[in-house]
CSV table of C-alpha atoms and ligand atoms in Angstrom, one decimal:
chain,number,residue,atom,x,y,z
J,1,UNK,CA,118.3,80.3,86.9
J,2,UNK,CA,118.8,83.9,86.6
J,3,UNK,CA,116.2,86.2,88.5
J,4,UNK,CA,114.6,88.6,86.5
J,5,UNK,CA,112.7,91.4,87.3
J,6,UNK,CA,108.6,91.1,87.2
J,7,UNK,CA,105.8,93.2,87.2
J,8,UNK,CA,103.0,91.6,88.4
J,9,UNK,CA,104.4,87.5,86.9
J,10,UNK,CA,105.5,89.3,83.4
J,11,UNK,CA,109.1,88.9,82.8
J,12,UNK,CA,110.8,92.5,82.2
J,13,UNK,CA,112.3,90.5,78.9
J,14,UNK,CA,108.8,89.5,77.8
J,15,UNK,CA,107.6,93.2,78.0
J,16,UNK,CA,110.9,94.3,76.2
J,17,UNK,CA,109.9,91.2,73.3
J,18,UNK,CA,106.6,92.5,73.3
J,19,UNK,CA,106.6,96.5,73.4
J,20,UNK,CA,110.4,97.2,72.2
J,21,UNK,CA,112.6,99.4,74.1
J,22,UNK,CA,113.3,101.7,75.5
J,23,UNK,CA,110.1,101.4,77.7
J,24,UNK,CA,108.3,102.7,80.4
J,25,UNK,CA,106.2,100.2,82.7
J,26,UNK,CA,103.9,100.8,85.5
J,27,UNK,CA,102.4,98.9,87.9
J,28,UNK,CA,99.0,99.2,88.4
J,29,UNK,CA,99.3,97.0,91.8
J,30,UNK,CA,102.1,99.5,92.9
J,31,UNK,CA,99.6,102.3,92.4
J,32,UNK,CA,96.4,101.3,94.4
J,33,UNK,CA,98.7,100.3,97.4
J,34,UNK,CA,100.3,103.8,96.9
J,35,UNK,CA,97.0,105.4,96.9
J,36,UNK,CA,95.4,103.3,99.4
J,37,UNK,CA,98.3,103.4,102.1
J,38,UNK,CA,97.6,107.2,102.2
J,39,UNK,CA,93.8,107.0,101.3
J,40,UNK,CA,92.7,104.4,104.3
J,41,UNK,CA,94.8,106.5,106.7
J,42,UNK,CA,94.0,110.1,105.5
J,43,UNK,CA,91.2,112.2,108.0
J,44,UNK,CA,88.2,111.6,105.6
J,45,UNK,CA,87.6,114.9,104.9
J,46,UNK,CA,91.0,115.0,102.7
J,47,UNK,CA,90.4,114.9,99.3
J,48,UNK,CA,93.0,113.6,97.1
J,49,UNK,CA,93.7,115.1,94.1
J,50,UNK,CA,96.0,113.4,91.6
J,51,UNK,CA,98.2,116.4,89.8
J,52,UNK,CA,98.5,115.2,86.4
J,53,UNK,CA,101.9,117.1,85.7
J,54,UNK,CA,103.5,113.9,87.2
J,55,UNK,CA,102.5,111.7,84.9
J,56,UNK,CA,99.4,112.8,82.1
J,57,UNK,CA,99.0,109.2,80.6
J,58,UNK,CA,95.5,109.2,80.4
J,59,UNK,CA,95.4,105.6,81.7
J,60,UNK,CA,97.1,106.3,85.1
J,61,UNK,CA,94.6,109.4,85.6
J,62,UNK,CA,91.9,106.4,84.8
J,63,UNK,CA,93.0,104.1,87.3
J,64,UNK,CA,94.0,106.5,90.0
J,65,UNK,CA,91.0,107.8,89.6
J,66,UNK,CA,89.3,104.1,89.8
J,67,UNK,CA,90.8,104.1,92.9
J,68,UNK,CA,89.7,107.6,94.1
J,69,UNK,CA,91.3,110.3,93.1
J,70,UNK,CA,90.1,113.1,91.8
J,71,UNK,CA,92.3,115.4,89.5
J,72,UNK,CA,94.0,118.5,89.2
J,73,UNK,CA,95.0,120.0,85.9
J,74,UNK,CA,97.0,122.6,84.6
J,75,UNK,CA,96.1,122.7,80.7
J,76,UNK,CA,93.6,122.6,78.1
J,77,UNK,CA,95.2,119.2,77.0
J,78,UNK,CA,95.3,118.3,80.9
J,79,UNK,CA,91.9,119.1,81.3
J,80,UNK,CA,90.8,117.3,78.5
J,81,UNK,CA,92.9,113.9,80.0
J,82,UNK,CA,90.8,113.9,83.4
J,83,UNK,CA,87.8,114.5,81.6
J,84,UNK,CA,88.3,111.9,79.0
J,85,UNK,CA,89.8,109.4,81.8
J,86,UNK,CA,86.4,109.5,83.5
J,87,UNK,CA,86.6,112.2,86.2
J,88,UNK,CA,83.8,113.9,86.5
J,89,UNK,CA,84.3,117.6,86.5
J,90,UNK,CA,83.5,118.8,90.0
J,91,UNK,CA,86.3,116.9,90.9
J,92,UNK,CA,88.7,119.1,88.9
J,93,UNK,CA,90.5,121.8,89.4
J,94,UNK,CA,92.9,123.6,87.3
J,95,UNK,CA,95.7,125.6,88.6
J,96,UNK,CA,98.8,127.2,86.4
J,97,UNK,CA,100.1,130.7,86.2
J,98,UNK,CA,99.4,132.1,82.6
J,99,UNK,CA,96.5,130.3,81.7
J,100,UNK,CA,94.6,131.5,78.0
J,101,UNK,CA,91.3,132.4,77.5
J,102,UNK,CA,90.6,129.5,76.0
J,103,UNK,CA,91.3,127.7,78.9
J,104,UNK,CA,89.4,129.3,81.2
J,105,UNK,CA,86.3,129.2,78.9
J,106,UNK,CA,87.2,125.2,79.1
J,107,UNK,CA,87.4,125.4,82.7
J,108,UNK,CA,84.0,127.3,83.2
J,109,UNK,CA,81.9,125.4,79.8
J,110,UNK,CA,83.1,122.5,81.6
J,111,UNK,CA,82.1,123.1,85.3
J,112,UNK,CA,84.9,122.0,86.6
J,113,UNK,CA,84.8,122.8,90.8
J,114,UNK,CA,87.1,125.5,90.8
J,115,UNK,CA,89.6,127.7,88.7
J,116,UNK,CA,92.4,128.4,90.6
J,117,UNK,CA,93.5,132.1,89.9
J,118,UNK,CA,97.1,133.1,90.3
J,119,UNK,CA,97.0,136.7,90.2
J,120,UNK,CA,94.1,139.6,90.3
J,121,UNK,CA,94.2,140.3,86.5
J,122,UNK,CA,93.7,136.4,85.8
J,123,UNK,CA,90.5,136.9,88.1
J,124,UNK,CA,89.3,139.9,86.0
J,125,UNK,CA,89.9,137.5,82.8
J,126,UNK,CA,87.4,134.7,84.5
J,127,UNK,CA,85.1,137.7,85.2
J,128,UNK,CA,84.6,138.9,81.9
J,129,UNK,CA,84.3,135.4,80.5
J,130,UNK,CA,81.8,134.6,83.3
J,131,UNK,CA,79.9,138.1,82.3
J,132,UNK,CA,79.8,136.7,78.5
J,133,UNK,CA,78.2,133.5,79.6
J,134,UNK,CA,75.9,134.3,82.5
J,135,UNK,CA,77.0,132.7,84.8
J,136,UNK,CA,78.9,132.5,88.4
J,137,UNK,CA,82.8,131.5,87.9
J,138,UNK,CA,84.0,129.5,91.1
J,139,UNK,CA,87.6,130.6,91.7
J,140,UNK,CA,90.0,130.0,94.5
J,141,UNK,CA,92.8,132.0,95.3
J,142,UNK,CA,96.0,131.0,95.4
J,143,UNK,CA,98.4,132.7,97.6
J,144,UNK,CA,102.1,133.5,97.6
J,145,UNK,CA,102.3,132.9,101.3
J,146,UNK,CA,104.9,134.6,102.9
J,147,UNK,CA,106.2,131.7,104.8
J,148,UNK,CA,108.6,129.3,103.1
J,149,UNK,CA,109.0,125.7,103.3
J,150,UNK,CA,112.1,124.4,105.3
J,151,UNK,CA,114.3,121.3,104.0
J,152,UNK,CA,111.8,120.6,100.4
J,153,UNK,CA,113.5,120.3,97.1
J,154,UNK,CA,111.9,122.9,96.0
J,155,UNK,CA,110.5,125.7,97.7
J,156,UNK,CA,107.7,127.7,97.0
J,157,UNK,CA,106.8,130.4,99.7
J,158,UNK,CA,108.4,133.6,101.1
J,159,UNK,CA,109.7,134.9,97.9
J,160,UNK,CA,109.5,136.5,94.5
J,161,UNK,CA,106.9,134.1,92.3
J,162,UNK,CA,105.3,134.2,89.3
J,163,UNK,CA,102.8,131.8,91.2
J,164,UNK,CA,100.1,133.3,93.6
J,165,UNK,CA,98.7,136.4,94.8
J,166,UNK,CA,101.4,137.5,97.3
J,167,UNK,CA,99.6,137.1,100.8
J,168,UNK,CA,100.6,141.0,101.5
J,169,UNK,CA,98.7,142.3,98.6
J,170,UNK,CA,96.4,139.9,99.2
J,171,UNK,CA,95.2,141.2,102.6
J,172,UNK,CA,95.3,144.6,101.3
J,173,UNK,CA,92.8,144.3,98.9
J,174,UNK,CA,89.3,143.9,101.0
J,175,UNK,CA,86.8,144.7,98.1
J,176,UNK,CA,87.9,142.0,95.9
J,177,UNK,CA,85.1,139.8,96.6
J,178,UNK,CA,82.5,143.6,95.6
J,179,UNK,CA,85.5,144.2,92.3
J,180,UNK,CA,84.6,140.8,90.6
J,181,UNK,CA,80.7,140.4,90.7
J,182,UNK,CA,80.6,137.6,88.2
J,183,UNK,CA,83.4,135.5,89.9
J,184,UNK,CA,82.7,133.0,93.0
J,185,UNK,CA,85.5,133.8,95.6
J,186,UNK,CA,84.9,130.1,97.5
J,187,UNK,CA,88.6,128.9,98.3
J,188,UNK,CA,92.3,129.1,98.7
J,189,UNK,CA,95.0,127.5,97.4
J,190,UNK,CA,98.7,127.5,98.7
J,191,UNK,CA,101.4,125.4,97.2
J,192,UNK,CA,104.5,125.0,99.8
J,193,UNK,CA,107.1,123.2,97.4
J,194,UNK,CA,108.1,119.6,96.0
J,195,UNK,CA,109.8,116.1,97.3
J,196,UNK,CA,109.4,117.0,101.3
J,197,UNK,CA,110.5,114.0,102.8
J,198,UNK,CA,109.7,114.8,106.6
J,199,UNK,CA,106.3,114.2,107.7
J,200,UNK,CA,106.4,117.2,110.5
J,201,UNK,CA,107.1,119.9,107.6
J,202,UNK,CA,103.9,118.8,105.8
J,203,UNK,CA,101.7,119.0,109.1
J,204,UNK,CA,103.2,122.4,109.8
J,205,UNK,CA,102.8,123.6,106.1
J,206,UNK,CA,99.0,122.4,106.3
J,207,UNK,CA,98.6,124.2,110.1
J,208,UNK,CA,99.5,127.2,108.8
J,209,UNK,CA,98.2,127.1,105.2
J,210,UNK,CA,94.6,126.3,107.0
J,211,UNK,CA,95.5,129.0,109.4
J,212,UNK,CA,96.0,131.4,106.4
J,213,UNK,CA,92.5,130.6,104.8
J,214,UNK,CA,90.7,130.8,108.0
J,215,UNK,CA,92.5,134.9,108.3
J,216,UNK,CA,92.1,135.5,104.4
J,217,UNK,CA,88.6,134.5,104.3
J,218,UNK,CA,87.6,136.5,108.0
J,219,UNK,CA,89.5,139.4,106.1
J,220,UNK,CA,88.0,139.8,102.4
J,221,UNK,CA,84.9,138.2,103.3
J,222,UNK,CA,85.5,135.2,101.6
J,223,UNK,CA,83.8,131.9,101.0
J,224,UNK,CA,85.9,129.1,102.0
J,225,UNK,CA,84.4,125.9,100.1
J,226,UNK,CA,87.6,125.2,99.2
J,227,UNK,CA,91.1,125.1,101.2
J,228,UNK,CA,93.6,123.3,98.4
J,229,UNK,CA,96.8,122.6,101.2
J,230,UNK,CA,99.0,121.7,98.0
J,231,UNK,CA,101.0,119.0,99.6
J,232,UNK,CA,104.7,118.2,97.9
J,233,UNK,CA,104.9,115.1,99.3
J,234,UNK,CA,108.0,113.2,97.7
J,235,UNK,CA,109.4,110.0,97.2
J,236,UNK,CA,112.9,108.9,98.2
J,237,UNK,CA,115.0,108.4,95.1
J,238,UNK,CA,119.0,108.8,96.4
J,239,UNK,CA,121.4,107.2,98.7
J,240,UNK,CA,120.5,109.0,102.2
J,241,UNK,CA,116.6,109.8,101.7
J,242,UNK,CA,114.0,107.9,103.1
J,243,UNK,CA,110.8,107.6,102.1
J,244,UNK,CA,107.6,109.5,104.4
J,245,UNK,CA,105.7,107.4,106.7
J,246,UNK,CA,102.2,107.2,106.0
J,247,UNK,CA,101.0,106.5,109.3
J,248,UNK,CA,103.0,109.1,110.8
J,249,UNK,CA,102.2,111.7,108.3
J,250,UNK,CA,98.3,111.0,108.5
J,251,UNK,CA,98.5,110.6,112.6
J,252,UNK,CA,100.3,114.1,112.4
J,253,UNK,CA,97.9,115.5,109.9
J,254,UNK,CA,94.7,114.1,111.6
J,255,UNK,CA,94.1,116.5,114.6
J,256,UNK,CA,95.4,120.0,112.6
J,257,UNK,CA,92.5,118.5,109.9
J,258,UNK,CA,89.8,117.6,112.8
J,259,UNK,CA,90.1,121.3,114.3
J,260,UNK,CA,89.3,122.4,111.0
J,261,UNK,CA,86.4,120.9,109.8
J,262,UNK,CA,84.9,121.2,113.3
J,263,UNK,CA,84.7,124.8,112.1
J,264,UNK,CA,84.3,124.3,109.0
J,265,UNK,CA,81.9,121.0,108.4
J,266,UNK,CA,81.3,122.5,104.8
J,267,UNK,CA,84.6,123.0,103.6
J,268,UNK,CA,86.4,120.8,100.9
J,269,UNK,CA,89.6,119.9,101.6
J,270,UNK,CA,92.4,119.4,98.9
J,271,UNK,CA,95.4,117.5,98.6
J,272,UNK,CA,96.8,117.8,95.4
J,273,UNK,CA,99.6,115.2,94.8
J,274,UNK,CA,101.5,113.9,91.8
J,275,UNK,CA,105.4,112.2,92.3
J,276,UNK,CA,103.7,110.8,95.2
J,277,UNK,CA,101.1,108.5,93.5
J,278,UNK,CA,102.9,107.6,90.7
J,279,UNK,CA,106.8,107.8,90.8
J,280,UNK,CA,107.3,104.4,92.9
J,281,UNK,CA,105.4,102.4,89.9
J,282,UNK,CA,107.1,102.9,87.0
J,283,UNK,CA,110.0,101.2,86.0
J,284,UNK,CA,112.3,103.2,82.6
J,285,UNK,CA,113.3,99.5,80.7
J,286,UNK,CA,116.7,100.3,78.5
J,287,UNK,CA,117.9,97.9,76.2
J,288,UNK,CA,121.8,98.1,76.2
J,289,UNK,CA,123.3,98.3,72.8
J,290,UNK,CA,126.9,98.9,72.9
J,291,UNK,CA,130.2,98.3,76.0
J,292,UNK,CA,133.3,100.0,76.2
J,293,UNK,CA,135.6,101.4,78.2
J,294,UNK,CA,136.5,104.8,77.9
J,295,UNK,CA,140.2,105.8,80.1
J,296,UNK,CA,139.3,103.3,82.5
J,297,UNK,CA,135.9,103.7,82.8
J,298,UNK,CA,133.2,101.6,81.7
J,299,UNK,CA,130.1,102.8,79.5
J,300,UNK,CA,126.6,100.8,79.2
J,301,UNK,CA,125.4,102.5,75.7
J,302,UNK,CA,121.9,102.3,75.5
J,303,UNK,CA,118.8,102.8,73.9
J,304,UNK,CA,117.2,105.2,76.1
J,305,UNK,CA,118.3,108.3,78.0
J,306,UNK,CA,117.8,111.3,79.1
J,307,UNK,CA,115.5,112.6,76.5
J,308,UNK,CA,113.0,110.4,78.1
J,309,UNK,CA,114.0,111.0,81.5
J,310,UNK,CA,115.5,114.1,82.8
J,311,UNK,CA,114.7,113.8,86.5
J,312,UNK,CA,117.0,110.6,86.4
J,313,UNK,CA,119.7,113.3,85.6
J,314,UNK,CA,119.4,114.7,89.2
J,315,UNK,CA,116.5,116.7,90.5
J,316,UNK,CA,117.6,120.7,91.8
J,317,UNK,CA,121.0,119.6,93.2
J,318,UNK,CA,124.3,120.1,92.0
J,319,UNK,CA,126.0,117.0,93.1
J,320,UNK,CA,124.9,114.4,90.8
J,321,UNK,CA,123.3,111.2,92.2
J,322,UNK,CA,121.7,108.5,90.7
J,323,UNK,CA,118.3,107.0,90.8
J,324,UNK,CA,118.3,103.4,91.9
J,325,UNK,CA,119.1,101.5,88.9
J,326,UNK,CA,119.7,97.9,88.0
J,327,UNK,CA,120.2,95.4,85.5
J,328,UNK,CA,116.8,93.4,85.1
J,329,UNK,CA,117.6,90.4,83.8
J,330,UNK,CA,120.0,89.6,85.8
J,331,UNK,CA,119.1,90.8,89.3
J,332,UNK,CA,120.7,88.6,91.3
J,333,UNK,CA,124.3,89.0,90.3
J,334,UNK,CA,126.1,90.9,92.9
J,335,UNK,CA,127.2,94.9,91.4
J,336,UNK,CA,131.0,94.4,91.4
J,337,UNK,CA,131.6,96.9,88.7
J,338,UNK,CA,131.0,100.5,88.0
J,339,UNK,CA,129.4,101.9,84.9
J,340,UNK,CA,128.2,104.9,83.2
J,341,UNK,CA,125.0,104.6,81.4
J,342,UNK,CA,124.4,106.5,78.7
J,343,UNK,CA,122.0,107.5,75.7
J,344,UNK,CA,121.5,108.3,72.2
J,345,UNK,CA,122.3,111.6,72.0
J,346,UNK,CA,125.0,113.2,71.1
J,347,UNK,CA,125.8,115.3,74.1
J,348,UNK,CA,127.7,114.0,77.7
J,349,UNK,CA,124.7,115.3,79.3
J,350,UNK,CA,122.8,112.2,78.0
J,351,UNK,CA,124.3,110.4,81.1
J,352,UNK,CA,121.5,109.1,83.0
J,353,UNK,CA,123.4,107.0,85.9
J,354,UNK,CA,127.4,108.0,86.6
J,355,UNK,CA,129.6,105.0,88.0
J,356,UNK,CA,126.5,102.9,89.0
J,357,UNK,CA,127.2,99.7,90.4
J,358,UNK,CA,126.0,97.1,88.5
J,359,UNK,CA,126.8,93.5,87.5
J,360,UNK,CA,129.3,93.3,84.7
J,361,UNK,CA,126.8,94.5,81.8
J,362,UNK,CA,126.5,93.2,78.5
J,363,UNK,CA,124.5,93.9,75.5
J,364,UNK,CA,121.5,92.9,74.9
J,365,UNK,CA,120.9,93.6,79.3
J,366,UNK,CA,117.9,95.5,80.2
J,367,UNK,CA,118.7,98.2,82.4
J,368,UNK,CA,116.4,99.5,84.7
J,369,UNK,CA,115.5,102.9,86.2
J,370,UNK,CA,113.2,102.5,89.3
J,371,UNK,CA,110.9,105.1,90.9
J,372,UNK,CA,110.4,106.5,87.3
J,373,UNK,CA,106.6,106.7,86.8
J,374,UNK,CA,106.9,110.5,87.4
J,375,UNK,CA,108.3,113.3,85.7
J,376,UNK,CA,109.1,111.3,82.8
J,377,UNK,CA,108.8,111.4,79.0
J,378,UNK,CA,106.7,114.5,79.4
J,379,UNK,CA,109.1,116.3,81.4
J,380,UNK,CA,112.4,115.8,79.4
J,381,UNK,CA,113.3,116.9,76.1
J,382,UNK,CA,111.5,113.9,74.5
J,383,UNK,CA,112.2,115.6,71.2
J,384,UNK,CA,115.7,116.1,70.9
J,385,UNK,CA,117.3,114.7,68.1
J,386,UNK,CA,113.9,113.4,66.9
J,387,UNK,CA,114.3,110.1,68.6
J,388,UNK,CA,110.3,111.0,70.2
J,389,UNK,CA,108.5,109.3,73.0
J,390,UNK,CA,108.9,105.6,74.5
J,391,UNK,CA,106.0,103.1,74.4
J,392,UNK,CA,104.5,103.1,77.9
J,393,UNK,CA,103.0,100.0,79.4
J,394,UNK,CA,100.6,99.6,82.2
J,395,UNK,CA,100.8,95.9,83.7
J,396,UNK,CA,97.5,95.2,86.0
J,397,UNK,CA,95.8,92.6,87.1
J,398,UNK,CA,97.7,90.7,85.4
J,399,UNK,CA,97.1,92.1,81.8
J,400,UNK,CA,99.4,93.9,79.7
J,401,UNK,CA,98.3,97.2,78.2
J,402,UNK,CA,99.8,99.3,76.0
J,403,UNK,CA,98.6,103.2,77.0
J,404,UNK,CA,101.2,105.4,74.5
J,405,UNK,CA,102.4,104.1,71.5
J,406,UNK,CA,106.1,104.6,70.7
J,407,UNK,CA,106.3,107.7,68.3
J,408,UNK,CA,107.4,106.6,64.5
J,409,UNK,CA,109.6,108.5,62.3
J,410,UNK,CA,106.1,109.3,61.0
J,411,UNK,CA,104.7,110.7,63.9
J,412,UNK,CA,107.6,113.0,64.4
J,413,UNK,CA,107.6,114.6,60.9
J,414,UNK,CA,104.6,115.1,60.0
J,415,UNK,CA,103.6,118.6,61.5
J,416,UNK,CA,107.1,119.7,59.6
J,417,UNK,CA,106.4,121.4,56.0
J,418,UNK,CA,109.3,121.2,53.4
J,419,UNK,CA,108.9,124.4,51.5
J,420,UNK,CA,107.8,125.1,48.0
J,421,UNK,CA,110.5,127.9,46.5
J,422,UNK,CA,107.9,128.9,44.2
J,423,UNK,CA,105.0,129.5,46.8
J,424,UNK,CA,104.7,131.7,49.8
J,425,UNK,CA,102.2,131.9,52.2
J,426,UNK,CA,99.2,134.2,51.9
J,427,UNK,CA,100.5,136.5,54.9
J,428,UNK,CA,103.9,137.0,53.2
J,429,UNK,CA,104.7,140.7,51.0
J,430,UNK,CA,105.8,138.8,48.0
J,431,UNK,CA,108.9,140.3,46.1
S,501,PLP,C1,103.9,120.4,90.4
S,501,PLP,C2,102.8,120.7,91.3
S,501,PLP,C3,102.1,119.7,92.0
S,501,PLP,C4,102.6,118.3,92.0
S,501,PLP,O1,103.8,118.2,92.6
S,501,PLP,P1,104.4,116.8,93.1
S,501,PLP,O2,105.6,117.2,93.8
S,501,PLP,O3,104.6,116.0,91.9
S,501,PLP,O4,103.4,116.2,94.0
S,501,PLP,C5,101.0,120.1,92.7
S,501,PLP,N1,100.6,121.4,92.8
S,501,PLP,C6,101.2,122.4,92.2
S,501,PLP,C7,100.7,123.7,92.3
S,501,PLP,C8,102.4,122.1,91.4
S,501,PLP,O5,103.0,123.1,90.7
């Protein structure tokens, strides 16, 4: 018998039968021991927030937050998720650069635990809207630090950014906390960068992003409630990377954390992680409609692509390497052969793996995309030649749910108007 991949006893070719593809599945199994191997190590004082950028299915903010976390948002819609999934607003925060007004109303109509302002005339917005409604708007700062991150895949510190208040204007400005009397200067937030992969960067990142808070606050005579340490852990997707070390990242982290809180018992501590959590879970199901050959190399034409997966495409480098992919049904044939798999779309860009080794493919084969439960559907250009958004599955405990319907032709056209010649909106200087 051919092996076949599972999630949790379910065939990957039952959930294809079921659902249709192309597909996303998670792993709700996957996820609690993801959470849990950092949770049960982490110094208790941590607080782990899930960053719902990653992945905003509202029933992976539910079950991550069944198992803990608590959430951090970065849009009405966002906001609205956690909520909705259960979390109960002081343990939110919401962070983004150009946030409306109508989101920071949300943010303080909610009580949410803190707003996290990225620049002084944001916290003059959150003042006046606090003024309006009489009450005291908690906002942490989050600073443009001037140190960068070494050896991240992205990197977030020591330069120009639209995110932050840069740590240099920062310290200049001592009567921030007397400027903004309707605004509750209780924390700061610093954001060192994405997919670090060595544990000893994120201890030095959170040494000297704790160090940072402890000088802002002793210098502006600020309130620190909150110290948000961002966090960027990543996930290893490509040949060469390997994946963080949970016990050596929390043993790292546990002493820089204990001198803390020893000084600061009434702090909350923050770490705010997304790829992390979710990306080893989820599993991108293809169905594989069409073989060929193309001047001696071989093409696996399938349903899905790129428009549901850009991060498959290569994240920030410009060497192209593939995500670990495989053919699901038939996992246990060796990967003699080389193949290109490709999308829908009409564009070579739609090439989501580039001379993959796989099994001699076929269609009808489900191919698979691992490590794919972040920075998917929402993060690619879902829309592009209006093929719209997979179904996603969640598999746990067992059970199969379906948490995002696939979107019909329907559901893509129907905020599009075909216009009447013979009318004109009310706005328009008829002729
Ligand atoms: C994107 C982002 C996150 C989540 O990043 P991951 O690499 O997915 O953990 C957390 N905080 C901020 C400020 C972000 O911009």
């Amino acid at each position: 018998m051919t092996r076949e991949f599972q999630v949790q006893g379910v065939p990957v070719s039952e959930l294809a039968r079921r659902y249709g593809t192309p597909l996303f599945v998670y792993d709700g199994t996957a996820l609690r021991d993801r959470f849990h191997g950092l949770r049960d190590r982490l110094h208790p004082a941590m607080e782990v927030f899930y960053s719902l950028k990653a992945n905003p299915n509202i029933s992976i903010c539910a079950l991550l937050h069944s198992f803990g976390a608590r959430a951090e948002v970065s849009s009405l819609v966002e906001l609205t998720t956690a909520l909705r999934a259960g979390v109960p607003p002081q343990q939110v925060i919401f962070l983004g650069p150009g946030k409306s007004r109508q989101e920071l109303a949300a943010c303080l109509d909610s009580g949410i635990h803190a707003v996290v302002c990225e620049s002084i005339p944001e916290v003059a917005l959150v003042d006046e809207l606090a003024r309006e409604r009489g009450v005291k708007a908690p906002v942490a700062l989050r600073v443009n630090p001037r140190f960068a991150v070494k050896r991240s895949g992205l990197a977030m510190g020591g330069r120009p950014r639209q995110f932050g208040i840069d740590e240099e204007e920062l310290f200049a400005t001592t009567d921030l906390v007397k400027r903004f009397p309707d605004v509750d200067l209780m924390g700061v937030h610093v954001y060192m960068g994405t997919r670090i992969l060595h544990e000893a960067v994120i201890v030095e990142n959170t040494t000297r992003i704790l160090d940072l808070a402890e000088r802002l606050s002793a210098a502006l005579n600020l309130e620190l409630r909150m110290v948000d340490v961002g966090g960027g852990l990543g996930v290893s997707y490509f040949d060469g990377e390997s994946d963080l070390d949970a016990q050596v990242l929390t043993d790292g982290l546990h002493p820089v954390i204990e001198d803390f809180t020893a000084r600061h018992p009434g702090t909350r501590l923050i770490m705010e992680l997304g790829r992390y959590l979710t990306a080893e879970a989820g599993t991108y199901v293809m169905g594989v409609r069409y073989t060929k050959t193309s001047m001696g190399e071989r093409f696996a034409v399938a349903d899905g692509g790129t428009h549901h997966h850009m991060a498959a495409v290569g994240i920030g480098s410009f060497v192209k390497r593939n995500f670990p992919m495989a053919v699901l049904n038939r996992l246990d044939e060796p990967a003699t052969e080389e193949w290109n798999v490709t999308g829908p779309l009409c564009t070579p860009g739609d090439t989501i793996g580039k001379k993959v080794p796989l099994p001699p493919v076929r269609p009808g084969d489900l191919i698979g995309v691992h490590r794919s439960g972040a920075y998917g559907p929402t993060a690619s250009p879902g829309l592009f030649l209006s093929h719209g958004y997979p179904a996603e599955v969640l598999v746990h405990e067992g059970r199969c749910h379906l948490v995002r319907e696939r979107d019909s032709p329907e559901d893509l056209l129907q905020r599009q108007r075909l216009y009447d010649p013979t009318a004109h909106d009310a706005a328009d200087v008829p002729h």
